[in-house]
Short mmCIF file of C-alpha atoms and ligand atoms in Angstrom, two decimals:
data_model
loop_
_atom_site.label_atom_id
_atom_site.label_comp_id
_atom_site.label_asym_id
_atom_site.label_seq_id
_atom_site.Cartn_x
_atom_site.Cartn_y
_atom_site.Cartn_z
CA UNK A 23 70.27 -47.50 -36.57
CA UNK A 24 72.15 -45.77 -33.73
CA UNK A 25 70.63 -42.64 -32.23
CA UNK A 26 73.72 -40.73 -33.41
CA UNK A 27 72.96 -41.74 -37.02
CA UNK A 28 69.44 -40.32 -36.71
CA UNK A 29 70.82 -37.11 -35.20
CA UNK A 30 73.38 -36.87 -38.02
CA UNK A 31 70.66 -37.02 -40.69
CA UNK A 32 68.87 -34.00 -39.23
CA UNK A 33 72.13 -32.21 -38.43
CA UNK A 34 73.00 -32.49 -42.14
CA UNK A 35 69.57 -31.19 -43.24
CA UNK A 36 68.30 -34.64 -44.26
CA UNK A 37 64.77 -36.03 -44.08
CA UNK A 38 63.95 -38.38 -41.20
CA UNK A 39 62.18 -41.60 -42.18
CA UNK A 40 59.07 -42.68 -40.22
CA UNK A 41 61.10 -45.36 -38.40
CA UNK A 42 63.64 -42.75 -37.23
CA UNK A 43 60.86 -40.59 -35.84
CA UNK A 44 59.21 -43.55 -34.17
CA UNK A 45 62.47 -44.63 -32.52
CA UNK A 46 62.91 -41.07 -31.16
CA UNK A 47 59.31 -40.83 -29.88
CA UNK A 48 59.32 -44.34 -28.39
CA UNK A 49 62.50 -43.45 -26.52
CA UNK A 50 60.92 -40.21 -25.26
CA UNK A 51 57.94 -42.19 -23.95
CA UNK A 52 60.09 -44.98 -22.49
CA UNK A 53 63.80 -44.34 -22.30
CA UNK A 54 64.70 -47.58 -20.55
CA UNK A 55 65.85 -50.24 -22.98
CA UNK A 56 65.43 -47.95 -25.99
CA UNK A 57 69.14 -47.56 -26.68
CA UNK A 58 68.67 -43.78 -26.47
CA UNK A 59 69.84 -41.50 -23.67
CA UNK A 60 68.42 -38.10 -22.75
CA UNK A 61 71.38 -36.39 -24.44
CA UNK A 62 70.45 -38.07 -27.73
CA UNK A 63 66.88 -36.75 -27.42
CA UNK A 64 68.17 -33.27 -26.61
CA UNK A 65 70.65 -33.29 -29.51
CA UNK A 66 67.94 -34.31 -31.98
CA UNK A 67 65.63 -31.61 -30.59
CA UNK A 68 68.33 -29.02 -31.24
CA UNK A 69 68.94 -30.36 -34.77
CA UNK A 70 65.18 -30.08 -35.41
CA UNK A 71 65.10 -26.61 -33.88
CA UNK A 72 67.93 -25.46 -36.17
CA UNK A 73 67.06 -27.30 -39.39
CA UNK A 74 63.30 -27.75 -39.12
CA UNK A 75 61.04 -30.59 -40.20
CA UNK A 76 59.17 -31.04 -43.48
CA UNK A 77 55.35 -31.17 -43.30
CA UNK A 78 55.54 -34.96 -43.79
CA UNK A 79 58.03 -35.31 -40.93
CA UNK A 80 55.95 -33.04 -38.68
CA UNK A 81 52.77 -34.99 -39.45
CA UNK A 82 54.53 -38.22 -38.62
CA UNK A 83 56.04 -36.84 -35.42
CA UNK A 84 52.59 -35.65 -34.33
CA UNK A 85 50.99 -39.02 -34.95
CA UNK A 86 53.82 -40.94 -33.27
CA UNK A 87 53.55 -38.67 -30.19
CA UNK A 88 49.76 -39.09 -30.09
CA UNK A 89 50.22 -42.87 -30.27
CA UNK A 90 52.85 -42.86 -27.52
CA UNK A 91 50.09 -43.29 -24.90
CA UNK A 92 46.38 -43.91 -24.56
CA UNK A 93 44.03 -42.42 -27.15
CA UNK A 94 40.57 -41.61 -25.85
CA UNK A 95 37.65 -43.11 -27.72
CA UNK A 96 34.23 -41.51 -27.44
CA UNK A 97 32.57 -43.53 -30.20
CA UNK A 98 29.91 -44.76 -27.76
CA UNK A 99 28.81 -41.13 -27.19
CA UNK A 100 26.73 -39.70 -29.97
CA UNK A 101 27.63 -36.34 -31.46
CA UNK A 102 30.66 -34.53 -32.83
CA UNK A 103 33.54 -33.94 -30.41
CA UNK A 104 35.26 -30.60 -30.92
CA UNK A 105 37.70 -28.65 -28.76
CA UNK A 106 39.36 -25.25 -28.76
CA UNK A 107 42.95 -24.58 -27.78
CA UNK A 108 44.72 -21.29 -27.22
CA UNK A 109 48.46 -20.82 -27.59
CA UNK A 110 48.35 -18.85 -24.31
CA UNK A 111 47.64 -15.29 -23.27
CA UNK A 112 46.75 -12.90 -20.46
CA UNK A 113 43.15 -12.57 -19.25
CA UNK A 114 42.02 -15.24 -21.70
CA UNK A 115 39.03 -16.83 -20.01
CA UNK A 116 37.21 -17.70 -23.24
CA UNK A 117 37.28 -21.48 -22.57
CA UNK A 118 34.97 -20.97 -19.57
CA UNK A 119 32.48 -19.26 -21.88
CA UNK A 120 32.77 -20.94 -25.27
CA UNK A 121 32.87 -24.47 -23.83
CA UNK A 122 29.38 -24.04 -22.29
CA UNK A 123 28.09 -22.13 -25.33
CA UNK A 124 29.27 -24.79 -27.82
CA UNK A 125 27.88 -27.57 -25.61
CA UNK A 126 24.54 -25.73 -25.41
CA UNK A 127 24.50 -25.82 -29.22
CA UNK A 128 24.97 -29.62 -29.33
CA UNK A 129 28.76 -29.93 -29.58
CA UNK A 130 30.45 -32.47 -27.28
CA UNK A 131 33.40 -30.71 -25.71
CA UNK A 132 35.99 -32.96 -24.00
CA UNK A 133 38.26 -30.05 -23.14
CA UNK A 134 41.68 -30.86 -21.72
CA UNK A 135 43.38 -27.69 -20.60
CA UNK A 136 46.64 -26.65 -19.06
CA UNK A 137 47.93 -24.64 -16.12
CA UNK A 138 49.30 -21.15 -16.28
CA UNK A 139 53.03 -20.72 -16.65
CA UNK A 140 55.04 -17.51 -16.45
CA UNK A 141 52.94 -14.51 -17.35
CA UNK A 142 50.15 -16.57 -18.98
CA UNK A 143 47.09 -17.92 -17.22
CA UNK A 144 45.69 -21.46 -17.38
CA UNK A 145 42.09 -22.64 -17.54
CA UNK A 146 42.60 -25.36 -14.89
CA UNK A 147 43.84 -22.83 -12.34
CA UNK A 148 40.88 -20.55 -13.01
CA UNK A 149 38.41 -23.39 -12.54
CA UNK A 150 40.07 -24.37 -9.26
CA UNK A 151 39.13 -20.95 -7.86
CA UNK A 152 35.60 -22.41 -7.69
CA UNK A 153 35.36 -24.18 -4.31
CA UNK A 154 35.32 -27.95 -4.76
CA UNK A 155 35.80 -27.94 -8.56
CA UNK A 156 37.79 -31.03 -9.57
CA UNK A 157 39.81 -30.90 -12.77
CA UNK A 158 41.20 -34.39 -12.20
CA UNK A 159 38.53 -36.88 -13.14
CA UNK A 160 38.85 -40.63 -13.56
CA UNK A 161 38.25 -41.96 -17.08
CA UNK A 162 34.74 -43.00 -16.02
CA UNK A 163 33.95 -39.62 -14.43
CA UNK A 164 35.20 -37.85 -17.56
CA UNK A 165 32.87 -39.96 -19.73
CA UNK A 166 29.91 -39.43 -17.38
CA UNK A 167 30.47 -35.66 -17.35
CA UNK A 168 30.61 -35.56 -21.13
CA UNK A 169 27.48 -37.69 -21.47
CA UNK A 170 25.45 -35.72 -18.93
CA UNK A 171 26.59 -32.18 -19.59
CA UNK A 172 28.15 -32.29 -23.07
CA UNK A 173 31.19 -30.57 -21.57
CA UNK A 174 34.04 -31.68 -19.33
CA UNK A 175 36.84 -29.32 -18.31
CA UNK A 176 39.76 -31.43 -17.14
CA UNK A 177 43.53 -31.65 -16.86
CA UNK A 178 45.68 -33.84 -19.06
CA UNK A 179 46.18 -37.34 -17.67
CA UNK A 180 49.67 -38.85 -17.41
CA UNK A 181 48.92 -41.60 -19.93
CA UNK A 182 48.06 -39.16 -22.76
CA UNK A 183 50.91 -38.39 -25.19
CA UNK A 184 53.62 -39.24 -22.60
CA UNK A 185 56.37 -38.58 -25.19
CA UNK A 186 55.33 -34.92 -25.17
CA UNK A 187 55.87 -34.63 -21.43
CA UNK A 188 59.50 -35.78 -21.74
CA UNK A 189 60.18 -33.76 -24.87
CA UNK A 190 58.54 -30.60 -23.52
CA UNK A 191 60.60 -30.77 -20.31
CA UNK A 192 63.78 -31.25 -22.36
CA UNK A 193 62.87 -28.40 -24.72
CA UNK A 194 62.31 -26.16 -21.73
CA UNK A 195 65.91 -26.62 -20.54
CA UNK A 196 67.64 -26.79 -23.93
CA UNK A 197 66.30 -23.58 -25.52
CA UNK A 198 64.30 -25.52 -28.12
CA UNK A 199 60.73 -24.49 -27.22
CA UNK A 200 60.30 -21.89 -30.00
CA UNK A 201 60.22 -24.27 -32.94
CA UNK A 202 57.13 -24.31 -35.17
CA UNK A 203 57.23 -28.06 -35.97
CA UNK A 204 57.91 -28.98 -32.34
CA UNK A 205 55.11 -26.73 -31.02
CA UNK A 206 52.76 -28.10 -33.70
CA UNK A 207 53.49 -31.72 -32.80
CA UNK A 208 53.29 -30.99 -29.06
CA UNK A 209 49.87 -29.31 -29.23
CA UNK A 210 48.28 -31.56 -31.84
CA UNK A 211 49.52 -34.87 -30.39
CA UNK A 212 47.65 -34.10 -27.16
CA UNK A 213 44.54 -33.03 -29.08
CA UNK A 214 44.60 -36.18 -31.26
CA UNK A 215 44.92 -38.32 -28.14
CA UNK A 216 41.90 -36.50 -26.69
CA UNK A 217 39.72 -38.24 -29.29
CA UNK A 218 38.24 -35.18 -31.00
CA UNK A 219 37.27 -34.80 -34.64
CA UNK A 220 37.65 -31.02 -34.89
CA UNK A 221 39.84 -28.34 -33.31
CA UNK A 222 39.65 -24.56 -33.26
CA UNK A 223 43.05 -23.00 -32.55
CA UNK A 224 43.31 -19.51 -31.15
CA UNK A 225 46.87 -18.45 -31.97
CA UNK A 226 47.66 -15.40 -29.87
CA UNK A 227 49.99 -12.80 -31.34
CA UNK A 228 51.64 -9.85 -29.59
CA UNK A 229 53.74 -8.82 -26.60
CA UNK A 230 51.71 -10.97 -24.19
CA UNK A 231 51.88 -14.10 -26.38
CA UNK A 232 54.55 -16.69 -27.16
CA UNK A 233 54.31 -15.68 -30.84
CA UNK A 234 55.38 -12.03 -30.67
CA UNK A 235 55.20 -11.23 -34.39
CA UNK A 236 52.59 -11.76 -37.09
CA UNK A 237 54.92 -13.83 -39.37
CA UNK A 238 55.60 -16.20 -36.43
CA UNK A 239 51.89 -16.47 -35.59
CA UNK A 240 50.99 -17.07 -39.25
CA UNK A 241 53.64 -19.77 -39.59
CA UNK A 242 52.29 -21.54 -36.48
CA UNK A 243 48.63 -21.22 -37.54
CA UNK A 244 49.40 -22.56 -41.03
CA UNK A 245 51.43 -25.42 -39.64
CA UNK A 246 48.71 -26.38 -37.13
CA UNK A 247 46.00 -26.41 -39.80
CA UNK A 248 48.09 -28.36 -42.29
CA UNK A 249 49.31 -30.98 -39.83
CA UNK A 250 45.93 -31.27 -38.09
CA UNK A 251 44.23 -31.96 -41.43
CA UNK A 252 46.98 -34.43 -42.39
CA UNK A 253 46.08 -36.35 -39.23
CA UNK A 254 42.34 -36.38 -39.93
CA UNK A 255 41.19 -33.40 -37.82
CA UNK A 256 38.84 -30.72 -39.07
CA UNK A 257 40.73 -27.52 -38.32
CA UNK A 258 40.35 -23.77 -38.03
CA UNK A 259 43.06 -21.44 -36.74
CA UNK A 260 42.45 -17.81 -35.86
CA UNK A 261 45.19 -15.33 -35.10
CA UNK A 262 43.99 -12.93 -32.41
CA UNK A 263 45.79 -9.99 -30.78
CA UNK A 264 47.49 -10.33 -27.40
CA UNK A 265 49.20 -6.98 -26.88
CA UNK A 266 46.61 -6.00 -24.28
CA UNK A 267 44.92 -8.35 -21.74
CA UNK A 268 41.64 -9.82 -22.94
CA UNK A 269 38.77 -8.26 -20.99
CA UNK A 270 39.37 -6.42 -17.74
CA UNK A 271 40.19 -9.25 -15.33
CA UNK A 272 43.55 -11.02 -14.94
CA UNK A 273 43.77 -13.70 -12.24
CA UNK A 274 41.54 -16.55 -11.12
CA UNK A 275 38.55 -15.44 -9.00
CA UNK A 276 38.34 -12.22 -11.03
CA UNK A 277 38.41 -14.09 -14.35
CA UNK A 278 35.78 -16.61 -13.23
CA UNK A 279 33.51 -13.69 -12.30
CA UNK A 280 34.13 -12.02 -15.67
CA UNK A 281 33.35 -15.27 -17.52
CA UNK A 282 30.09 -15.72 -15.57
CA UNK A 283 29.18 -12.10 -16.30
CA UNK A 284 29.60 -12.79 -20.03
CA UNK A 285 27.45 -15.93 -19.76
CA UNK A 286 24.83 -13.73 -18.05
CA UNK A 287 24.81 -11.53 -21.16
CA UNK A 288 26.98 -8.79 -19.66
CA UNK A 289 30.78 -8.55 -19.38
CA UNK A 290 33.38 -6.97 -21.64
CA UNK A 291 32.74 -6.68 -25.37
CA UNK A 292 36.06 -8.24 -26.50
CA UNK A 293 35.69 -11.33 -24.30
CA UNK A 294 32.08 -11.85 -25.35
CA UNK A 295 32.69 -11.37 -29.06
CA UNK A 296 35.80 -13.56 -29.21
CA UNK A 297 34.05 -16.31 -27.22
CA UNK A 298 31.02 -16.18 -29.53
CA UNK A 299 33.21 -16.28 -32.62
CA UNK A 300 35.31 -19.22 -31.43
CA UNK A 301 32.22 -21.14 -30.23
CA UNK A 302 30.61 -20.53 -33.65
CA UNK A 303 33.68 -22.04 -35.34
CA UNK A 304 33.32 -25.08 -33.06
CA UNK A 305 29.65 -25.45 -34.06
CA UNK A 306 30.68 -25.18 -37.73
CA UNK A 307 33.46 -27.78 -37.38
CA UNK A 308 30.99 -30.06 -35.61
CA UNK A 309 28.88 -29.88 -38.77
CA UNK A 310 25.88 -28.53 -36.86
CA UNK A 311 25.47 -25.31 -38.88
CA UNK A 312 27.07 -23.18 -41.59
CA UNK A 313 29.06 -20.07 -40.68
CA UNK A 314 26.30 -17.44 -40.28
CA UNK A 315 23.78 -19.84 -38.76
CA UNK A 316 26.42 -21.17 -36.34
CA UNK A 317 27.01 -17.69 -34.96
CA UNK A 318 23.25 -17.12 -34.60
CA UNK A 319 22.92 -20.41 -32.73
CA UNK A 320 25.68 -19.40 -30.32
CA UNK A 321 24.20 -15.93 -29.77
CA UNK A 322 20.83 -17.55 -29.05
CA UNK A 323 22.45 -19.88 -26.50
CA UNK A 324 24.00 -16.84 -24.84
CA UNK A 325 20.81 -14.76 -24.87
CA UNK A 326 18.57 -17.58 -23.53
CA UNK A 327 20.94 -18.42 -20.67
CA UNK A 328 21.45 -21.95 -22.07
CA UNK A 329 25.24 -21.45 -21.97
CA UNK A 330 25.10 -20.34 -18.33
CA UNK A 331 22.96 -23.36 -17.51
CA UNK A 332 25.59 -25.70 -19.04
CA UNK A 333 28.30 -24.00 -17.00
CA UNK A 334 26.22 -24.43 -13.81
CA UNK A 335 25.71 -28.13 -14.57
CA UNK A 336 29.40 -28.54 -15.42
CA UNK A 337 30.41 -27.02 -12.05
CA UNK A 338 27.95 -29.31 -10.24
CA UNK A 339 29.05 -32.40 -12.17
CA UNK A 340 32.71 -31.75 -11.34
CA UNK A 341 32.10 -31.28 -7.61
CA UNK A 342 32.17 -27.47 -7.54
CA UNK A 343 29.84 -25.05 -5.77
CA UNK A 344 27.33 -23.79 -8.37
CA UNK A 345 26.26 -21.12 -5.85
CA UNK A 346 29.20 -19.03 -7.07
CA UNK A 347 27.11 -18.12 -10.12
CA UNK A 348 24.68 -16.11 -7.98
CA UNK A 349 27.04 -15.21 -5.15
CA UNK A 350 30.57 -14.18 -6.13
CA UNK A 351 31.50 -13.91 -2.43
CA UNK A 352 31.73 -17.70 -2.39
CA UNK A 353 34.90 -17.41 -4.45
CA UNK A 354 38.21 -16.80 -2.65
CA UNK A 355 38.91 -13.11 -2.02
CA UNK A 356 42.16 -11.34 -1.18
CA UNK A 357 42.42 -9.19 1.96
CA UNK A 358 44.01 -6.10 0.39
CA UNK A 359 43.14 -3.85 -2.53
CA UNK A 360 45.30 -1.09 -4.01
CA UNK A 361 45.16 0.99 -7.14
CA UNK A 362 47.67 2.19 -9.71
CA UNK A 363 46.58 5.57 -11.03
CA UNK A 364 47.03 7.64 -14.18
CA UNK A 365 49.77 10.27 -13.70
CA UNK A 366 48.16 12.62 -16.24
CA UNK A 367 44.98 13.10 -18.26
CA UNK A 368 44.62 11.76 -21.81
CA UNK A 369 43.89 8.55 -23.64
CA UNK A 370 45.33 5.20 -22.68
CA UNK A 371 47.30 4.14 -25.76
CA UNK A 372 49.21 1.08 -24.54
CA UNK A 373 48.72 -1.60 -21.89
CA UNK A 374 51.41 -4.27 -21.98
CA UNK A 375 49.75 -7.66 -21.48
CA UNK A 376 53.00 -9.36 -20.52
CA UNK A 377 53.65 -6.81 -17.75
CA UNK A 378 50.11 -7.19 -16.40
CA UNK A 379 50.48 -10.99 -16.47
CA UNK A 380 53.84 -10.77 -14.69
CA UNK A 381 52.41 -8.40 -12.07
CA UNK A 382 49.59 -10.90 -11.42
CA UNK A 383 52.27 -13.58 -11.04
CA UNK A 384 54.31 -11.38 -8.67
CA UNK A 385 51.38 -10.92 -6.28
CA UNK A 386 51.03 -14.72 -6.13
CA UNK A 387 48.60 -15.45 -8.95
CA UNK A 388 51.05 -17.23 -11.24
CA UNK A 389 53.92 -19.65 -11.19
CA UNK A 390 57.47 -19.67 -12.46
CA UNK A 391 57.70 -23.46 -12.36
CA UNK A 392 54.82 -25.87 -12.89
CA UNK A 393 55.11 -27.22 -9.33
CA UNK A 394 54.69 -23.76 -7.70
CA UNK A 395 51.53 -23.07 -5.66
CA UNK A 396 49.26 -20.21 -6.65
CA UNK A 397 46.83 -17.98 -4.81
CA UNK A 398 43.43 -18.01 -6.54
CA UNK A 399 42.20 -14.96 -4.63
CA UNK A 400 44.70 -12.42 -5.97
CA UNK A 401 44.31 -10.69 -9.29
CA UNK A 402 44.25 -7.49 -11.27
CA UNK A 403 41.29 -5.59 -12.66
CA UNK A 404 42.08 -3.19 -15.48
CA UNK A 405 39.80 -0.22 -14.83
CA UNK A 406 40.42 1.25 -18.29
CA UNK A 407 41.64 -0.20 -21.57
CA UNK A 408 43.48 1.39 -24.52
CA UNK A 409 41.30 3.88 -26.34
CA UNK A 410 39.53 5.08 -23.18
CA UNK A 411 40.05 8.53 -21.64
CA UNK A 412 41.43 9.05 -18.14
CA UNK A 413 41.85 12.00 -15.81
CA UNK A 414 44.96 12.44 -13.67
CA UNK A 415 44.53 10.30 -10.56
CA UNK A 416 41.99 7.89 -12.12
CA UNK A 417 42.62 4.24 -11.33
CA UNK A 418 44.15 2.30 -14.22
CA UNK A 419 44.46 -0.94 -12.24
CA UNK A 420 42.79 -2.30 -9.13
CA UNK A 421 45.01 -4.96 -7.57
CA UNK A 422 43.79 -7.60 -5.13
CA UNK A 423 46.67 -9.01 -3.10
CA UNK A 424 47.47 -10.85 0.12
CA UNK A 425 51.16 -10.45 0.85
CA UNK A 426 52.30 -6.84 1.25
CA UNK A 427 55.93 -7.80 0.61
CA UNK A 428 55.03 -8.81 -2.95
CA UNK A 429 53.16 -5.63 -3.80
CA UNK A 430 55.95 -3.03 -4.47
CA UNK A 431 57.57 -4.98 -7.34
CA UNK A 432 54.17 -5.64 -8.92
CA UNK A 433 53.28 -1.95 -8.56
CA UNK A 434 56.52 -0.93 -10.32
CA UNK A 435 55.78 -3.25 -13.21
CA UNK A 436 52.20 -2.00 -13.51
CA UNK A 437 53.26 1.64 -13.40
CA UNK A 438 55.55 1.01 -16.38
CA UNK A 439 52.99 -1.06 -18.27
CA UNK A 440 50.85 1.67 -19.80
CA UNK A 441 51.14 4.89 -21.78
CA UNK A 442 48.84 7.91 -21.83
CA UNK A 443 48.84 10.29 -24.81
CA UNK A 444 46.73 13.11 -26.20
CA UNK A 445 45.15 11.14 -29.05
CA UNK A 446 43.48 7.76 -28.86
CA UNK A 447 45.15 4.77 -30.57
CA UNK A 448 43.74 2.99 -33.63
CA UNK A 449 41.17 0.33 -32.76
CA UNK A 450 42.45 -3.24 -32.46
CA UNK A 451 40.63 -5.87 -34.52
CA UNK A 452 39.17 -8.91 -32.74
CA UNK A 453 40.74 -11.29 -35.28
CA UNK A 454 43.89 -10.60 -37.30
CA UNK A 455 43.71 -13.56 -39.67
CA UNK A 456 42.04 -16.92 -40.10
CA UNK A 457 43.25 -20.19 -41.64
CA UNK A 458 41.08 -23.10 -42.77
N1 URA B 6 51.92 -25.52 -25.78
C1 URA B 6 52.17 -26.85 -25.91
O1 URA B 6 51.38 -27.69 -25.49
N2 URA B 6 53.33 -27.21 -26.47
C2 URA B 6 54.23 -26.33 -26.94
O2 URA B 6 55.25 -26.75 -27.46
C3 URA B 6 53.96 -24.97 -26.80
C4 URA B 6 52.78 -24.57 -26.22
#
């Protein structure tokens, strides 16, 4: 069948057969000799974006994309392999906390993370703030890390789900990113290739997330659970709010410090509680405990310092300086600090996570394109969060920056990012909804 015939089926709201989907995915993984051109791929992406995919088509697309490259096999390592993935937010450092906590409870966590893009942060970038920490491990190093520590925090290798790399790049330039079936297949194909048996999805919802509304977030969470299960994964998806940054720190050094603080039994309440909850779901999916007992296990790992110990061993195993745990000065620091202050007294009622993320990007802590360099030392500390009282002149943000030329635009964005009123706002729940 010609590529144009496949495109026509979807254009006319038809159902793609498995062989149509496979031809499309094989071409995305290896265009040469496939009979497809990039414009065929892009046209089919747009037809899918406009007319959707059935659950059966989405499940098949996911599997075909997972099979487009190497699939990791951990069968020689005993124990359940479970990962967590977030759809992307601001100040979300939970992976640095829940990975060690879940591993301390007996879960094997082969966590493949991404880099930050736009206003959102990425786990790999945060880890690279730790001097020496290597997120690129050979297959053998990855296996050794998992065997010794129970946790490996690495970047995606080029041979995993290669069809997704081509399709994601095309979606980026053809306005076809925001499609539930395409996002589902993109995320889950990489997770299936990672060789896990269970996945906890944290679907972020709000102004600082890709899913801005609750119906969108619900549709994505439902789709991820359904398609994950159809492909043999044990799944949980939580919808969590992302209107306000998670915790107080947004950046790299500052987020690593906040994560370590949580592992030391301190740190912000929202970061700690969300990390505990997500780690408990991982323990449950791993079959190591039922719901209530799983949470107790995770809290015990936090209280005893077992989670912190796993993080220390993980840093050591991946070439990083474990001394950062005791001495935060070993992390990169920015030369300048400035504050953005409250213009009046009252209660903070709004703090726009997207604006804070963009301000962190503007001072050099984020990237517009994946190939951009970032500065790990810069970052933003929220000194207050919505619900807290301020006096006129109190600092709302403390900004760590290097390049003075970048500061004014970031300051403008931060000044517009919050609202102060006479009455406090309603409390935000930790979790909005959960799908299993
Ligand atoms: N993250 C992914 O990996 N893929 C998408 O399509 C969207 C977010």
